[in-house]
Amino acid sequence: MYPLCLMSLDKRFISQFKENQISIFKPYSKYPGSQRDISFWLPKTEDGNLVKLHENDLMEIVRENAGDLVESVKLTDEFVHPKTGKHSQTYRINYQSMDRNITNDEVNVMNDKTREELVEKFGVQLR
């Protein structure tokens, strides 16, 4: 068998190939992505329970505002403040296009809309 000779050093490309294993290629963008973090305090209900916000809830809002320009939404931090007892979450959103560069201005508009909707729909307090 001949050794594998790839014409790219890009880890996104190389990581998809393993010796003696056939895999389906997953396309990736050649354009740079842009990440934004959204941090907020979760509110409590009238009976004192924490309002639940799942990653999928945020993903739905982000998709409404950014469509196919969203590559991923991930919870990156969660903690409870030791003095106030407030519950905080931070999500990282990766914006990326498969066919063009997206500008910081575009990303900022989409991210701001998402932040506004989080406040309206879930009553979070942005940090």
Coordinates of C-alpha atoms in Angstrom, one line a residue:
M1 CA 0.0 0.0 0.0
Y2 CA 1.2 3.5 -0.8
P3 CA 1.7 6.1 2.0
L4 CA -0.9 8.8 2.2
C5 CA 0.2 12.0 0.6
L6 CA -1.9 15.1 1.3
M7 CA -1.5 18.5 -0.3
S8 CA -2.7 20.5 2.7
L9 CA -1.4 21.1 6.2
D10 CA -4.8 22.4 7.4
K11 CA -5.8 20.4 10.5
R12 CA -9.4 20.6 9.5
F13 CA -8.5 18.7 6.4
I14 CA -5.8 16.3 7.7
S15 CA -7.9 15.3 10.8
Q16 CA -10.5 13.7 8.5
F17 CA -8.2 11.0 7.2
K18 CA -7.0 8.0 9.2
E19 CA -4.8 5.2 7.9
N20 CA -6.8 2.1 6.8
Q21 CA -10.1 3.9 7.4
I22 CA -12.6 5.2 4.9
S23 CA -14.5 8.3 6.1
I24 CA -16.9 10.8 4.6
F25 CA -15.3 14.1 3.9
K26 CA -16.9 17.1 5.8
P27 CA -16.5 20.4 4.0
Y28 CA -15.2 23.4 5.9
S29 CA -14.9 27.1 5.1
K30 CA -11.7 28.5 3.7
Y31 CA -12.9 31.9 5.1
P32 CA -12.1 33.0 8.6
G33 CA -14.8 32.7 11.3
S34 CA -15.6 35.3 13.9
Q35 CA -16.4 34.4 17.5
R36 CA -18.6 36.2 20.0
D37 CA -19.3 35.4 23.6
I38 CA -22.7 36.2 25.2
S39 CA -22.7 36.3 29.0
F40 CA -25.7 36.8 31.2
W41 CA -27.4 36.2 34.6
L42 CA -30.4 33.8 34.5
P43 CA -33.5 35.2 36.2
K44 CA -35.6 33.4 38.8
T45 CA -39.3 32.7 38.5
E46 CA -41.8 34.1 41.0
D47 CA -41.5 30.9 43.1
G48 CA -37.7 31.3 43.3
N49 CA -36.8 28.6 40.7
L50 CA -34.1 29.4 38.1
V51 CA -35.4 30.0 34.6
K52 CA -34.0 27.2 32.4
L53 CA -32.1 28.2 29.3
H54 CA -30.7 25.3 27.2
E55 CA -28.1 25.5 24.5
N56 CA -30.8 24.6 22.0
D57 CA -33.0 27.6 23.0
L58 CA -30.1 29.9 22.3
M59 CA -29.3 28.1 19.1
E60 CA -32.8 28.7 17.9
I61 CA -32.5 32.4 18.5
V62 CA -29.1 32.6 16.9
R63 CA -30.3 30.7 13.8
E64 CA -33.3 33.1 13.4
N65 CA -30.9 36.1 13.4
A66 CA -27.9 34.7 11.5
G67 CA -29.2 31.8 9.5
D68 CA -26.5 29.7 7.8
L69 CA -23.7 32.1 9.0
V70 CA -23.7 30.2 12.4
E71 CA -21.2 27.3 12.6
S72 CA -21.7 26.5 16.3
V73 CA -23.1 27.6 19.7
K74 CA -21.5 26.2 22.8
L75 CA -21.9 26.7 26.5
T76 CA -18.3 27.7 27.7
D77 CA -18.9 28.8 31.3
E78 CA -21.5 28.4 34.0
F79 CA -21.2 29.4 37.6
V80 CA -23.1 30.6 40.7
H81 CA -21.9 33.9 42.3
P82 CA -20.9 33.0 45.9
K83 CA -22.2 36.2 47.4
T84 CA -25.4 37.0 45.4
G85 CA -26.3 33.4 44.4
K86 CA -26.9 34.6 40.9
H87 CA -26.5 31.9 38.1
S88 CA -24.3 33.0 35.1
Q89 CA -23.9 31.4 31.7
T90 CA -21.6 32.2 28.9
Y91 CA -22.1 30.9 25.3
R92 CA -19.5 31.1 22.5
I93 CA -21.0 31.6 19.0
N94 CA -18.9 31.0 16.0
Y95 CA -20.1 32.9 12.9
Q96 CA -18.7 31.7 9.5
S97 CA -19.6 31.7 5.9
M98 CA -18.7 28.9 3.5
D99 CA -18.5 31.2 0.5
R100 CA -17.3 34.7 1.6
N101 CA -15.7 36.7 4.3
I102 CA -18.2 38.1 6.8
T103 CA -17.4 41.5 8.4
N104 CA -17.3 42.4 12.1
D105 CA -20.1 44.8 11.5
E106 CA -22.3 42.0 10.1
V107 CA -21.5 39.8 13.0
N108 CA -22.1 42.6 15.6
V109 CA -25.5 43.3 14.2
M110 CA -26.5 39.6 14.4
N111 CA -25.0 39.2 17.8
D112 CA -26.8 42.3 19.1
K113 CA -30.1 41.0 17.9
T114 CA -29.5 37.8 19.6
R115 CA -28.7 39.6 22.9
E116 CA -31.8 41.7 22.6
E117 CA -34.0 38.6 22.0
L118 CA -32.5 36.8 25.0
V119 CA -33.6 39.7 27.2
E120 CA -37.1 39.8 25.7
K121 CA -37.8 36.0 25.6
F122 CA -36.0 34.8 28.8
G123 CA -35.5 38.0 30.9
V124 CA -31.8 37.5 31.3
Q125 CA -29.6 40.2 32.6
L126 CA -26.7 40.7 30.1
R127 CA -23.2 41.0 31.6

